[in-house]
Amino acid sequence: MFAQVSLLYFARSAELSGVRSETISIPQQLTSLQLWQEIVKRHPRLGTIRDHIILAVRQEYVILGDQLLFLHPGDEIAVIPPISGG
Amino acid sequence: MGLGTTRNNFEGKNVVRLEYEAYVSMAEAEIKKICSDIRNKWPMIQHISVHHRLGVVDITEASVIIAISSPHRNESLDAVKYCITTLKATVPIWKKEVYETEEYTWKENKECQWSRNEQK
């Protein structure tokens, strides 16, 4: 089963992908690492920052790894480079 | 109260301005979590206010202001410190330092667990 989800890119990741947001169709169940791989497949230049990003799925941080995600249509996923507020 | 202003020099290059962007909806949610944490840790706290500038911020201006009131100042001061430290570690806001050459750097907080400069 596939779901249409929104991808958001910020800061350096927006520069590397060339977009701020897009909608993609991906499997509803996948690991966070597989999700990252779906993103890099579409924007290979993002591979250069792999070790210094985290994802946010439905506004909760998710590290790249084996955690199994259950995505719903319309879910928001963001690529989060190292933060620098404050 | 804590007021965060800008350092105007980095590796000998003059910073002419800062530019901030944010994942606004998540940043607001994370700041609300910090406020809840503060109320749980310091029940005497009365008011909490957190404002963060976005977009272009001149180097002479404050980027963030945190104001916390309580009957005794020790709680407020501890809560302000907790607030700024946790904000730097968790709130999805990004700062770009722009130099007089128009080159820029995306800064990374050492408090951020996934930054290059993370202190373990």
Tab-separated table of C-alpha atoms in Angstrom:
chain	number	residue	atom	x	y	z
A	1	MET	CA	0.000	0.000	0.000
A	2	PHE	CA	1.286	3.429	-0.954
A	3	ALA	CA	0.515	6.825	0.549
A	4	GLN	CA	0.891	10.351	-0.787
A	5	VAL	CA	2.888	12.307	1.771
A	6	SER	CA	4.302	15.841	1.916
A	7	LEU	CA	8.045	16.317	2.120
A	8	LEU	CA	9.430	19.547	3.523
A	9	TYR	CA	13.039	20.673	3.160
A	10	PHE	CA	14.795	23.314	5.267
A	11	ALA	CA	18.083	25.205	5.306
A	12	ARG	CA	20.927	23.210	3.755
A	13	SER	CA	18.615	20.352	2.744
A	14	ALA	CA	16.440	22.779	0.744
A	15	GLU	CA	19.558	24.064	-1.017
A	16	LEU	CA	20.663	20.540	-1.911
A	17	SER	CA	17.247	19.291	-3.041
A	18	GLY	CA	16.404	22.532	-4.841
A	19	VAL	CA	12.857	22.454	-3.465
A	20	ARG	CA	11.129	23.516	-0.262
A	21	SER	CA	8.251	21.074	-0.504
A	22	GLU	CA	6.837	18.323	-2.664
A	23	THR	CA	4.346	15.475	-2.578
A	24	ILE	CA	5.557	11.927	-3.138
A	25	SER	CA	3.983	8.493	-3.152
A	26	ILE	CA	5.790	5.955	-0.981
A	27	PRO	CA	5.042	2.686	0.836
A	28	GLN	CA	2.929	3.237	3.956
A	29	GLN	CA	5.117	0.943	6.032
A	30	LEU	CA	8.839	1.395	5.878
A	31	THR	CA	11.776	1.958	8.181
A	32	SER	CA	13.087	5.468	8.749
A	33	LEU	CA	16.221	4.483	6.842
A	34	GLN	CA	14.114	3.281	3.902
A	35	LEU	CA	12.232	6.572	4.012
A	36	TRP	CA	15.554	8.429	3.795
A	37	GLN	CA	16.537	6.258	0.846
A	38	GLU	CA	13.285	7.200	-0.937
A	39	ILE	CA	14.184	10.852	-0.398
A	40	VAL	CA	17.789	10.499	-1.607
A	41	LYS	CA	16.614	8.549	-4.675
A	42	ARG	CA	14.757	11.692	-5.695
A	43	HIS	CA	17.474	14.145	-4.614
A	44	PRO	CA	20.880	12.429	-4.700
A	45	ARG	CA	22.763	15.530	-3.491
A	46	LEU	CA	21.101	15.058	-0.095
A	47	GLY	CA	23.338	12.021	0.380
A	48	THR	CA	26.181	14.367	1.313
A	49	ILE	CA	24.457	15.395	4.581
A	50	ARG	CA	23.170	11.956	5.597
A	51	ASP	CA	25.225	11.832	8.796
A	52	HIS	CA	23.941	15.172	10.032
A	53	ILE	CA	20.222	15.129	9.486
A	54	ILE	CA	17.235	13.853	11.358
A	55	LEU	CA	13.741	13.402	9.989
A	56	ALA	CA	10.499	14.707	11.451
A	57	VAL	CA	7.448	12.544	10.786
A	58	ARG	CA	4.148	14.111	11.838
A	59	GLN	CA	6.285	16.638	13.756
A	60	GLU	CA	8.120	14.043	15.842
A	61	TYR	CA	11.840	13.563	15.371
A	62	VAL	CA	12.889	10.194	13.938
A	63	ILE	CA	16.518	9.139	13.506
A	64	LEU	CA	17.574	7.153	10.466
A	65	GLY	CA	17.454	3.485	11.359
A	66	ASP	CA	15.266	0.437	11.824
A	67	GLN	CA	12.282	2.172	13.382
A	68	LEU	CA	9.209	1.074	11.454
A	69	LEU	CA	6.982	3.924	10.354
A	70	PHE	CA	3.261	3.725	9.545
A	71	LEU	CA	2.453	6.588	7.214
A	72	HIS	CA	-1.011	7.953	6.461
A	73	PRO	CA	-2.050	9.897	3.351
A	74	GLY	CA	-1.258	13.575	3.849
A	75	ASP	CA	1.408	12.989	6.514
A	76	GLU	CA	4.082	15.635	6.732
A	77	ILE	CA	7.724	14.544	6.682
A	78	ALA	CA	10.558	17.044	7.051
A	79	VAL	CA	14.299	16.800	6.506
A	80	ILE	CA	15.919	18.508	9.497
A	81	PRO	CA	19.570	19.650	9.229
A	82	PRO	CA	21.391	20.642	12.453
A	83	ILE	CA	19.358	23.357	14.149
A	84	SER	CA	20.593	26.779	15.220
A	85	GLY	CA	17.813	28.688	16.947
A	86	GLY	CA	18.285	30.720	20.085
B	1	MET	CA	14.685	37.352	31.320
B	2	GLY	CA	17.026	36.327	28.532
B	3	LEU	CA	17.800	38.357	25.443
B	4	GLY	CA	19.887	36.680	22.735
B	5	THR	CA	21.909	39.089	20.579
B	6	THR	CA	24.375	38.512	17.794
B	7	ARG	CA	28.107	38.044	17.814
B	8	ASN	CA	29.431	40.069	14.884
B	9	ASN	CA	32.543	38.151	13.937
B	10	PHE	CA	33.314	34.573	12.861
B	11	GLU	CA	36.802	33.330	11.901
B	12	GLY	CA	37.828	36.904	11.118
B	13	LYS	CA	34.921	37.487	8.745
B	14	ASN	CA	32.460	40.237	9.614
B	15	VAL	CA	28.871	39.086	9.955
B	16	VAL	CA	26.601	41.641	8.319
B	17	ARG	CA	23.283	40.006	9.064
B	18	LEU	CA	21.564	36.850	10.217
B	19	GLU	CA	18.763	35.099	8.397
B	20	TYR	CA	16.485	32.718	10.252
B	21	GLU	CA	14.092	30.171	8.858
B	22	ALA	CA	11.869	27.753	10.723
B	23	TYR	CA	9.598	24.759	10.389
B	24	VAL	CA	7.022	27.016	11.944
B	25	SER	CA	4.283	24.587	12.982
B	26	MET	CA	6.744	22.178	14.564
B	27	ALA	CA	8.765	24.983	16.178
B	28	GLU	CA	5.610	26.275	17.858
B	29	ALA	CA	4.744	22.758	19.035
B	30	GLU	CA	8.252	22.226	20.435
B	31	ILE	CA	8.186	25.585	22.227
B	32	LYS	CA	4.825	24.645	23.770
B	33	LYS	CA	6.389	21.392	24.999
B	34	ILE	CA	9.190	23.396	26.620
B	35	CYS	CA	6.617	25.609	28.336
B	36	SER	CA	4.776	22.520	29.671
B	37	ASP	CA	8.070	21.084	30.921
B	38	ILE	CA	8.816	24.360	32.688
B	39	ARG	CA	5.418	24.354	34.410
B	40	ASN	CA	5.953	20.762	35.558
B	41	LYS	CA	9.479	21.387	36.861
B	42	TRP	CA	8.775	24.786	38.444
B	43	PRO	CA	5.109	24.923	39.500
B	44	MET	CA	5.527	28.435	40.964
B	45	ILE	CA	6.183	29.942	37.526
B	46	GLN	CA	3.511	32.448	36.580
B	47	HIS	CA	4.000	33.730	33.035
B	48	ILE	CA	6.161	32.459	30.201
B	49	SER	CA	6.774	34.311	26.942
B	50	VAL	CA	9.036	33.098	24.130
B	51	HIS	CA	9.548	35.061	20.914
B	52	HIS	CA	11.982	34.177	18.144
B	53	ARG	CA	12.621	36.432	15.161
B	54	LEU	CA	12.485	34.909	11.691
B	55	GLY	CA	13.807	36.281	8.411
B	56	VAL	CA	16.549	38.895	8.360
B	57	VAL	CA	17.822	40.085	11.735
B	58	ASP	CA	20.346	42.897	11.883
B	59	ILE	CA	23.455	42.135	13.922
B	60	THR	CA	22.563	44.814	16.462
B	61	GLU	CA	19.204	43.239	17.256
B	62	ALA	CA	18.033	40.435	19.506
B	63	SER	CA	17.030	37.168	17.821
B	64	VAL	CA	15.182	35.637	20.737
B	65	ILE	CA	13.548	36.848	23.925
B	66	ILE	CA	12.418	34.675	26.804
B	67	ALA	CA	10.550	36.212	29.737
B	68	ILE	CA	9.521	34.158	32.767
B	69	SER	CA	7.989	35.442	35.986
B	70	SER	CA	7.669	33.817	39.381
B	71	PRO	CA	7.479	34.892	43.046
B	72	HIS	CA	11.151	34.059	43.554
B	73	ARG	CA	13.795	34.919	41.018
B	74	ASN	CA	15.769	31.670	41.368
B	75	GLU	CA	12.992	29.660	39.721
B	76	SER	CA	12.691	32.172	36.882
B	77	LEU	CA	16.423	32.181	36.238
B	78	ASP	CA	16.643	28.390	36.271
B	79	ALA	CA	13.614	28.154	34.007
B	80	VAL	CA	15.059	30.679	31.531
B	81	LYS	CA	18.295	28.705	31.382
B	82	TYR	CA	16.371	25.476	30.839
B	83	CYS	CA	14.251	27.145	28.161
B	84	ILE	CA	17.130	28.453	26.076
B	85	THR	CA	19.163	25.255	26.383
B	86	THR	CA	16.220	23.080	25.358
B	87	LEU	CA	15.240	25.490	22.569
B	88	LYS	CA	18.732	25.232	21.145
B	89	ALA	CA	18.548	21.441	21.259
B	90	THR	CA	15.037	20.828	19.942
B	91	VAL	CA	13.282	23.710	18.174
B	92	PRO	CA	13.519	23.512	14.344
B	93	ILE	CA	14.892	26.970	13.600
B	94	TRP	CA	17.968	27.538	11.407
B	95	LYS	CA	20.345	30.484	11.389
B	96	LYS	CA	22.409	31.585	8.434
B	97	GLU	CA	25.314	33.938	9.150
B	98	VAL	CA	25.920	36.183	6.150
B	99	TYR	CA	29.346	37.844	5.835
B	100	GLU	CA	30.311	41.083	4.148
B	101	THR	CA	31.497	39.025	1.161
B	102	GLU	CA	27.942	37.658	0.849
B	103	GLU	CA	29.284	34.206	1.688
B	104	TYR	CA	27.301	32.511	4.406
B	105	THR	CA	27.355	29.613	6.856
B	106	TRP	CA	24.471	27.608	8.257
B	107	LYS	CA	25.221	27.530	11.968
B	108	GLU	CA	24.800	24.409	14.101
B	109	ASN	CA	24.082	24.471	17.833
B	110	LYS	CA	26.376	22.298	19.911
B	111	GLU	CA	23.249	21.329	21.886
B	112	CYS	CA	21.794	19.729	18.746
B	113	GLN	CA	22.264	15.973	18.899
B	114	TRP	CA	22.788	15.629	15.149
B	115	SER	CA	25.114	18.546	14.510
B	116	ARG	CA	28.744	18.264	13.454
B	117	ASN	CA	29.792	20.181	16.563
B	118	GLU	CA	27.857	18.082	19.050
B	119	GLN	CA	29.436	17.899	22.481
B	120	LYS	CA	28.781	14.467	23.927
